Coordinates of C-alpha atoms in Angstrom, one line a residue:
A1 CA 37.6 -32.0 7.9
A2 CA 39.5 -33.9 10.8
M3 CA 37.8 -36.6 10.2
Q4 CA 38.3 -37.1 6.6
Y5 CA 41.7 -36.5 7.2
T6 CA 42.2 -39.0 10.0
L7 CA 40.2 -41.4 8.3
A8 CA 42.3 -41.1 4.9
G9 CA 45.1 -42.6 6.9
N10 CA 47.0 -38.8 7.2
A11 CA 46.7 -38.8 11.4
E12 CA 46.5 -41.4 14.0
G13 CA 43.5 -39.9 15.6
I14 CA 41.6 -36.9 16.5
V15 CA 42.4 -35.0 19.4
I16 CA 39.8 -32.9 21.1
Y17 CA 39.6 -30.5 24.1
K18 CA 36.5 -32.6 25.8
F19 CA 34.4 -35.6 24.5
D20 CA 31.2 -33.5 24.9
R21 CA 32.4 -30.9 22.6
F22 CA 33.2 -33.3 19.8
A23 CA 29.5 -34.3 19.1
R24 CA 26.3 -33.0 20.4
S25 CA 24.5 -36.2 19.7
I26 CA 24.4 -39.7 20.9
V27 CA 23.9 -40.9 17.2
D28 CA 26.5 -38.6 15.5
G29 CA 29.2 -39.3 18.5
A30 CA 29.0 -43.1 18.5
K31 CA 28.8 -42.9 14.6
M32 CA 32.1 -40.9 14.1
L33 CA 33.2 -42.8 17.1
Q34 CA 32.9 -46.2 15.6
E35 CA 34.1 -45.1 11.9
L36 CA 37.5 -44.3 13.6
Q37 CA 37.7 -47.4 15.8
E38 CA 36.9 -49.5 12.3
V39 CA 40.0 -47.9 11.1
G40 CA 41.9 -48.2 13.8
K41 CA 42.3 -44.5 14.9
H42 CA 41.5 -42.8 18.1
L43 CA 39.6 -39.9 19.8
V44 CA 41.5 -38.3 22.3
S45 CA 40.2 -36.0 25.0
A46 CA 43.0 -33.0 26.2
T47 CA 41.2 -32.8 29.7
E48 CA 39.8 -36.3 30.0
A49 CA 42.0 -39.0 30.8
I50 CA 39.7 -41.8 29.1
D51 CA 41.0 -44.5 27.3
T52 CA 38.3 -44.9 24.2
T53 CA 39.7 -48.5 23.3
S54 CA 38.7 -50.1 26.4
L55 CA 34.7 -51.2 27.3
M56 CA 34.2 -49.1 30.2
G57 CA 36.1 -46.2 28.1
D58 CA 34.0 -46.5 24.9
F59 CA 30.5 -46.8 27.4
L60 CA 32.0 -43.0 29.2
V61 CA 32.1 -41.5 26.0
K62 CA 29.0 -42.6 25.0
L63 CA 27.3 -41.2 28.2
F64 CA 29.4 -37.8 27.6
F65 CA 27.9 -37.7 24.4
L66 CA 24.5 -38.4 25.9
L67 CA 24.8 -36.0 28.3
A68 CA 26.2 -33.3 25.7
E69 CA 22.9 -34.0 24.0
F70 CA 20.6 -33.8 26.9
E71 CA 22.3 -30.4 27.4
R72 CA 21.6 -29.3 24.0
N73 CA 17.9 -29.6 23.8
R74 CA 17.6 -28.2 27.6
I75 CA 19.3 -25.2 26.0
K76 CA 16.8 -25.4 23.1
E77 CA 13.7 -25.8 25.3
R78 CA 14.6 -22.9 27.6
Q79 CA 15.4 -20.5 24.9
E80 CA 12.1 -21.6 22.8
D81 CA 10.0 -21.1 26.5
G82 CA 12.1 -17.6 26.8
I83 CA 11.2 -16.6 23.4
A84 CA 7.5 -17.7 23.6
E85 CA 7.2 -15.7 27.1
A86 CA 8.6 -12.8 25.6
R87 CA 6.2 -12.6 22.8
A88 CA 3.3 -13.4 24.5
A89 CA 4.4 -10.3 26.9
G90 CA 4.5 -8.5 23.7
Q91 CA 7.9 -8.2 23.9
H92 CA 10.5 -7.7 20.3
V93 CA 12.1 -10.9 20.0
G94 CA 15.2 -10.1 17.8
G95 CA 15.3 -8.7 14.0
Q96 CA 13.8 -6.0 12.3
A97 CA 9.9 -5.8 13.0
R98 CA 7.9 -7.4 10.1
Y99 CA 6.0 -5.1 7.9
G100 CA 2.7 -3.3 9.8
W101 CA 4.5 -3.4 13.0
K102 CA 7.2 -1.3 14.4
I103 CA 9.4 -1.8 17.6
S104 CA 9.2 0.7 20.7
E105 CA 11.2 0.3 23.7
G106 CA 11.3 -3.4 23.3
K107 CA 7.5 -3.9 22.2
M108 CA 5.8 -4.7 19.3
F109 CA 3.2 -1.9 17.9
E110 CA 0.7 -2.3 15.2
V111 CA 1.4 0.6 12.1
S112 CA -2.4 0.9 11.1
E113 CA -1.3 2.4 7.5
E114 CA 1.1 -0.6 6.8
Q115 CA -1.6 -3.0 8.5
K116 CA -4.0 -1.2 5.8
V117 CA -1.7 -2.3 2.9
I118 CA -1.5 -6.0 4.0
Q119 CA -5.2 -6.1 4.0
L120 CA -5.6 -4.3 0.7
I121 CA -3.0 -7.0 -0.4
K122 CA -4.6 -9.8 0.8
T123 CA -8.2 -8.8 -0.8
K124 CA -6.6 -8.5 -4.4
K125 CA -5.1 -11.9 -3.6
E126 CA -8.5 -12.9 -2.6
S127 CA -10.2 -11.5 -5.7
G128 CA -7.7 -13.5 -8.1
Q129 CA -4.8 -11.2 -8.9
T130 CA -1.5 -12.4 -9.1
W131 CA 1.4 -11.4 -6.8
Q132 CA 3.0 -9.1 -10.0
Q133 CA -0.4 -7.2 -10.6
I134 CA -0.9 -6.6 -6.7
A135 CA 2.7 -5.2 -7.0
D136 CA 1.9 -3.1 -9.6
S137 CA -1.2 -2.0 -8.4
L138 CA 0.7 -0.7 -5.0
N139 CA 3.1 0.8 -7.1
Q140 CA 0.9 3.4 -7.9
S141 CA -0.2 4.4 -4.8
H142 CA 2.0 2.9 -2.0
K143 CA 5.8 2.0 -1.8
T144 CA 7.7 -0.1 0.7
R145 CA 8.7 0.9 4.4
T146 CA 11.8 2.4 2.5
G147 CA 10.1 4.3 0.1
K148 CA 11.1 1.6 -2.7
D149 CA 8.7 -0.3 -5.3
W150 CA 7.1 -3.4 -4.1
S151 CA 7.9 -6.6 -6.1
W152 CA 5.6 -9.5 -6.1
L153 CA 8.2 -11.3 -4.0
G154 CA 7.9 -8.7 -1.5
I155 CA 4.4 -8.7 -1.3
K156 CA 4.2 -12.4 -0.7
R157 CA 6.7 -12.5 2.0
V158 CA 4.6 -9.6 3.7
V159 CA 1.2 -11.6 3.5
R160 CA 3.3 -14.8 4.8
A161 CA 4.5 -13.0 7.9
A162 CA 1.3 -11.4 8.6

């Protein structure tokens, strides 16, 4: 919103807290900085005294964008590693347990009755039944975890998550 407002000529520039918070990607940051510079607008940091109109200032700002991108990717990598490690240790990693599983003391455990329903769904699908036919059949004998009727979409999601 600030970019469009400024590029439309409604402001002299954009004031940000820190350059590395303006963009988390070198490509995005450099592109937006160039767009501002092309129309004579300025990008100013409230906490960093860098003249973005000079060659050295332009270099430093782009370096900040690059470091921000590196930091974002490192955080993402550590998060993914932590999630994979927790899953490998059998720990639950956020959200509700999918159908066929339960959470107890932070660990995932199979729910045998629900696992049987999942296998039944897969068998029916492999035999050529449509998702709706499977839902209609299941609703005669099995309800969802919350006691409701199955929908064709709910059954499809259960199979995909299994």
